[in-house]
Short mmCIF file of C-alpha atoms in Angstrom, two decimals:
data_model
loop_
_atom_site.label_atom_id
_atom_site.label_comp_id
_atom_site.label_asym_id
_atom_site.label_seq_id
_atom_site.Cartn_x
_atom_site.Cartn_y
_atom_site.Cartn_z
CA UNK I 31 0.00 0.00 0.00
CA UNK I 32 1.12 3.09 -0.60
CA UNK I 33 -0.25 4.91 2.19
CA UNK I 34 -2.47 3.69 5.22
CA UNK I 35 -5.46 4.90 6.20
CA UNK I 36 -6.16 7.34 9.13
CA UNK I 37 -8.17 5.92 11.86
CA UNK I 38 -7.68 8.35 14.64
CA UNK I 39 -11.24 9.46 14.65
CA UNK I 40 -12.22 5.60 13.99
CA UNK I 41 -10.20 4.10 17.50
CA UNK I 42 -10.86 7.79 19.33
CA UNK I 43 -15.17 6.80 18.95
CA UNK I 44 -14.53 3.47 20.06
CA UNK I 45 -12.24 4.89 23.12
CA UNK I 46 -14.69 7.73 24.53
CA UNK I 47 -17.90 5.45 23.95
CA UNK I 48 -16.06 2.81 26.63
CA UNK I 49 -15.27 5.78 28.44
CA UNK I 50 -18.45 7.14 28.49
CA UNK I 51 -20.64 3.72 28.91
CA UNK I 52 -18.39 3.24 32.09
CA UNK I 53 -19.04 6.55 33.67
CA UNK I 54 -22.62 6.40 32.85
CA UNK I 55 -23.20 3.20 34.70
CA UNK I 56 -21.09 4.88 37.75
CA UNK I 57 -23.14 7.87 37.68
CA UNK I 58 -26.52 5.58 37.58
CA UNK I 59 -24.96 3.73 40.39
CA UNK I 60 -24.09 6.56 42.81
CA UNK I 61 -27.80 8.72 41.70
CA UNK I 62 -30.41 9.23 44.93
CA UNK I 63 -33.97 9.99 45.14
CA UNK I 64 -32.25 13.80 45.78
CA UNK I 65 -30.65 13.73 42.59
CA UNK I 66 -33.52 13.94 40.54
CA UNK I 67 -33.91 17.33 40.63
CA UNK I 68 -30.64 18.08 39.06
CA UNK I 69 -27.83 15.76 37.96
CA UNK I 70 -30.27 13.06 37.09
CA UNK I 71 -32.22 15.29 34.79
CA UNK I 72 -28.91 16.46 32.54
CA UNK I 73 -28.13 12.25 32.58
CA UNK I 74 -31.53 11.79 30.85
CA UNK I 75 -31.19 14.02 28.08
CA UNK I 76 -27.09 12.95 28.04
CA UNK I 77 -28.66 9.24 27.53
CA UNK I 78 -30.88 10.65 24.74
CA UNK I 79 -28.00 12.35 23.13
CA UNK I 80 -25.98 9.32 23.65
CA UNK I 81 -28.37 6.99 21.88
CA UNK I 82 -28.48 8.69 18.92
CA UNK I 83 -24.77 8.65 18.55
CA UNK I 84 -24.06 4.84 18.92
CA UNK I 85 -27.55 4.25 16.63
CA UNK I 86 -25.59 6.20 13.86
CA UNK I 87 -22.42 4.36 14.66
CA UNK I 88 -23.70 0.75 14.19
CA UNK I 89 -25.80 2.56 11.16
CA UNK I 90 -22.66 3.77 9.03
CA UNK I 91 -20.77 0.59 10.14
CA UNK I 92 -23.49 -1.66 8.52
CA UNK I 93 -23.89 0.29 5.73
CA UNK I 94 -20.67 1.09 4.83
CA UNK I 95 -17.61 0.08 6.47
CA UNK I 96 -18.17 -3.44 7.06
CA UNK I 97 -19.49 -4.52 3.84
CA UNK I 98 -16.73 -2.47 2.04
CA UNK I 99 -14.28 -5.03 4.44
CA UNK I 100 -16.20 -7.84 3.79
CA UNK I 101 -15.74 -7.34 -0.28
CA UNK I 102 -11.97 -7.15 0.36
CA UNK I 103 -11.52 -9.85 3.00
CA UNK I 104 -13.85 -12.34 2.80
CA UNK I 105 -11.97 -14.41 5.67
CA UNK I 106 -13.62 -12.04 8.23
CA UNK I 107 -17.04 -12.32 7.46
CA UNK I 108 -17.58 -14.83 10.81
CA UNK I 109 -16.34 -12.39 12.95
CA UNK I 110 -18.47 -9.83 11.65
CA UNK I 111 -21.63 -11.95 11.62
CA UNK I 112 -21.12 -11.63 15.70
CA UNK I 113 -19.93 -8.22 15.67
CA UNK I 114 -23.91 -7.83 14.05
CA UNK I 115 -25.18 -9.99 16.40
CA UNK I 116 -23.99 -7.57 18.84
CA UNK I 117 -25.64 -4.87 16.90
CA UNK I 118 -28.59 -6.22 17.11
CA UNK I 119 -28.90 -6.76 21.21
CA UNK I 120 -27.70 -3.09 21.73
CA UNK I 121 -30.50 -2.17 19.07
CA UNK I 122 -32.72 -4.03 21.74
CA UNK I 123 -31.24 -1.70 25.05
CA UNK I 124 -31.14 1.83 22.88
CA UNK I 125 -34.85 0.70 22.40
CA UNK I 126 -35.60 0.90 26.01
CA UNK I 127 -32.84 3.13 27.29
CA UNK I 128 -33.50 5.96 26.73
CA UNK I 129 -37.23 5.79 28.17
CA UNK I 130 -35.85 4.21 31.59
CA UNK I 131 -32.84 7.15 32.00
CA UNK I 132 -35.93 9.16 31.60
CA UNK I 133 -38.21 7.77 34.20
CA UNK I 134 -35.42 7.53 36.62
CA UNK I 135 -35.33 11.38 36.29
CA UNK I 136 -39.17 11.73 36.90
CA UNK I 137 -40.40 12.30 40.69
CA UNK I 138 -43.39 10.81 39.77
CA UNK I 139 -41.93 7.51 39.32
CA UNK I 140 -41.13 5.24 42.35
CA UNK I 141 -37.11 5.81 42.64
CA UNK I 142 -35.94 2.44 43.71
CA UNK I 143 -37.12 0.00 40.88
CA UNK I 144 -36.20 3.22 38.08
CA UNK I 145 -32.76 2.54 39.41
CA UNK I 146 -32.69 -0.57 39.18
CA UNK I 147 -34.09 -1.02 36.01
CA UNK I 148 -31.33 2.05 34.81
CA UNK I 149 -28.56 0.13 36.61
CA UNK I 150 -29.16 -3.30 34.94
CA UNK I 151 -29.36 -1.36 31.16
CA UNK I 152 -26.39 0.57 32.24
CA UNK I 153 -24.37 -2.34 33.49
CA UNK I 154 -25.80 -4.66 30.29
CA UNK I 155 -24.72 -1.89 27.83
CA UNK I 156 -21.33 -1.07 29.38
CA UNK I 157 -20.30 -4.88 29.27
CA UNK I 158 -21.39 -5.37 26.04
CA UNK I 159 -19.94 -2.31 24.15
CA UNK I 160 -16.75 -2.99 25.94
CA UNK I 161 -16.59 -6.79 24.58
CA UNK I 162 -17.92 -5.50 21.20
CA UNK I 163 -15.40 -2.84 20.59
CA UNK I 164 -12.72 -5.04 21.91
CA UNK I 165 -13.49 -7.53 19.17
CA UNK I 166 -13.31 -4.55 16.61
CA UNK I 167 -10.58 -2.99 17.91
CA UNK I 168 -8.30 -6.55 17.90
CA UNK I 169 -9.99 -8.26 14.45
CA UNK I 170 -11.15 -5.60 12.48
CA UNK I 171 -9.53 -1.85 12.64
CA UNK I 172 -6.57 -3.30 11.49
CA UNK I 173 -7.76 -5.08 8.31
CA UNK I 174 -8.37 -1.26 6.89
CA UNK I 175 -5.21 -0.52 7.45
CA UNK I 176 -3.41 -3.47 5.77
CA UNK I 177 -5.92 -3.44 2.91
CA UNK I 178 -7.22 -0.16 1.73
CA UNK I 179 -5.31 2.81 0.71
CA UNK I 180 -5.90 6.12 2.54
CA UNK I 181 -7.56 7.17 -0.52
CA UNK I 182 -10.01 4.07 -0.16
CA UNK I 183 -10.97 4.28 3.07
CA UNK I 184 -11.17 7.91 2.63
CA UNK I 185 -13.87 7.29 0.10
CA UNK I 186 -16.07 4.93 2.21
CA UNK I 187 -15.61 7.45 5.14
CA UNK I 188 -17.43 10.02 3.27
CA UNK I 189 -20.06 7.61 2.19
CA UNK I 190 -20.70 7.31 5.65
CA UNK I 191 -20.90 11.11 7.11
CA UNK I 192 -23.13 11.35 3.50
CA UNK I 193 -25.18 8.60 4.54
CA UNK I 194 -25.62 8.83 8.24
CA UNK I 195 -29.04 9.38 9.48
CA UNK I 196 -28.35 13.11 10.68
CA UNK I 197 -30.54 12.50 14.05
CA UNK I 198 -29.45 13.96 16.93
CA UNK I 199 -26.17 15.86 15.52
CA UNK I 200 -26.79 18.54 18.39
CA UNK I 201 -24.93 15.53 20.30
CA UNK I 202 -23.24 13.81 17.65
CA UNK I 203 -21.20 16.44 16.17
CA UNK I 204 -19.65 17.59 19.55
CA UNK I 205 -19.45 14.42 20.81
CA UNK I 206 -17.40 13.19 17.99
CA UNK I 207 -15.06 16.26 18.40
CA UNK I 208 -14.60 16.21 21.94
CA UNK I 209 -13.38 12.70 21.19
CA UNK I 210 -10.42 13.68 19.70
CA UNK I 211 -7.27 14.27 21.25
CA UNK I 212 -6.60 18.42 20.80
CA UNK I 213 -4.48 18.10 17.83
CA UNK I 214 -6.60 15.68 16.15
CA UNK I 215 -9.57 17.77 16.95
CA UNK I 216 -8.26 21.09 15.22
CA UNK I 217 -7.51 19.40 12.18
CA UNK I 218 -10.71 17.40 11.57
CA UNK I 219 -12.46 20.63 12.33
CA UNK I 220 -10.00 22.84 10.04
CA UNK I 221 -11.17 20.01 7.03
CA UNK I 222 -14.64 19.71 7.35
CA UNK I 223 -17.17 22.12 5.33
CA UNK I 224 -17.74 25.93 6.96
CA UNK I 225 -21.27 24.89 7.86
CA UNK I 226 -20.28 22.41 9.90
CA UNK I 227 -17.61 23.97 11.86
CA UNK I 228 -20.34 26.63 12.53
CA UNK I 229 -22.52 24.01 13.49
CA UNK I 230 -19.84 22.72 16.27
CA UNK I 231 -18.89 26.30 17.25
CA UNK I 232 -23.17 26.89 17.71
CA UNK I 233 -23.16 23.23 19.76
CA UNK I 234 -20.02 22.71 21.56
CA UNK I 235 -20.45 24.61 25.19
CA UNK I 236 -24.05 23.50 25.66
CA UNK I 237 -22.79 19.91 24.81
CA UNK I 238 -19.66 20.31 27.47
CA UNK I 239 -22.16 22.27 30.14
CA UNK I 240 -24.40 18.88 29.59
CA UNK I 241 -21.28 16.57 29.97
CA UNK I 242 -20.57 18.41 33.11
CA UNK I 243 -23.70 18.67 34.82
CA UNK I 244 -24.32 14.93 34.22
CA UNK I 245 -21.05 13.41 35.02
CA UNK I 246 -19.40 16.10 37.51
CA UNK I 247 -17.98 14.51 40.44
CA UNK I 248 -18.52 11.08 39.02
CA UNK I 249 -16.02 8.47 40.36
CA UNK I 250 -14.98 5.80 37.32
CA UNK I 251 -14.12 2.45 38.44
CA UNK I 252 -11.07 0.63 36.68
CA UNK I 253 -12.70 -0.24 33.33
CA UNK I 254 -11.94 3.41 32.35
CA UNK I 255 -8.68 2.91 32.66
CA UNK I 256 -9.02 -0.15 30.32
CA UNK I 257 -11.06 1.82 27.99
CA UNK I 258 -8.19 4.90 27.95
#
């Protein structure tokens, strides 16, 4: 090949969405009844925001990268009929999730089984996207790298921010920013269209006050530490 791809952005997602799955469950963990009026609420619409992303992510991967691997490596196509499978049962928790983070933020709803109910997604969710992007990380990742050129993959990455469902980018396009290391960040922004950049500029400190007022003072366990 006679250049690899770039998949900073590509391993940065994966990185910040075990980050975030972690702190999530911590923050659902540590919530009381007295909560509700405050940091609860922000991890609601956080869990909305958060939904949308990772719906978009297992879109474009489906619709784009994955079969463009497939085509070129054939040999991986097992390993990607789990890595759908896996698609497929988080399709099943995004279906309810973001309904229970919102009942666990309403005082009209008994506190202690919303909590529960929020821990065990949480918890289910966490463990799963951290096996899932494992796998993907390890097996697949790599394969773009030792079979397309940068120019290829380039070419199926813009199929996908063509072709991604566009729901939710209030979250999505900050999220995806924030992702990045600082030098990685101010050179995807620098390259992508003025409209979006305005876009992130209009989004980006409502999207870091939410980050803030859902996760401030959250303690992470260990698996963040795996996930960094």
């Amino acid at each position: 090949m006679d250049s690899e791809p770039d998949l900073t952005l590509y391993y940065a997602i994966h990185r910040q969405m075990r980050v975030d799955t972690v702190r999530y469950a911590a923050a659902v963990q540590d919530a009381t009844e007295g909560d509700r009026g405050g940091r609860v609420r922000a991890l609601a619409r956080w869990a909305r925001g958060f939904a949308y992303e990772l719906d978009d992510h297992h879109y474009v991967e489906d619709a784009f990268f994955l079969p463009s691997l497939w085509t070129r490596v054939p040999s991986v196509a097992e390993v990607l009929d789990d890595l759908d499978a896996d698609h497929r049962a988080m399709d099943e928790i995004l279906a309810r999730w973001t309904g229970v983070a919102a009942r666990l933020a309403d005082p009209q709803v008994p506190f202690g089984p919303a909590k529960d109910e929020a821990v065990e997604l949480a918890v289910g969710l966490r463990d799963l996207l951290d096996r899932h992007l494992e796998v993907e990380n390890r097996e697949v990742l790599p394969l773009f790298s030792e079979h397309f050129t940068a120019a290829e993959y380039d070419a199926v990455f813009q199929q996908a921010v063509a072709g991604g469902r566009k729901t939710g980018l209030w979250f999505i396009v900050p999220w995806n920013v924030d992702a990045l290391p600082p030098e990685a960040r101010d050179a995807l922004v620098a390259a992508v269209p003025p409209p979006m950049q305005a876009f992130w500029a209009a989004t980006r400190d409502e999207f870091r006050r939410l980050v803030d007022d859902a996760f401030g003072g959250v303690q992470l366990d260990r698996r963040a530490d795996v996930a960094a």
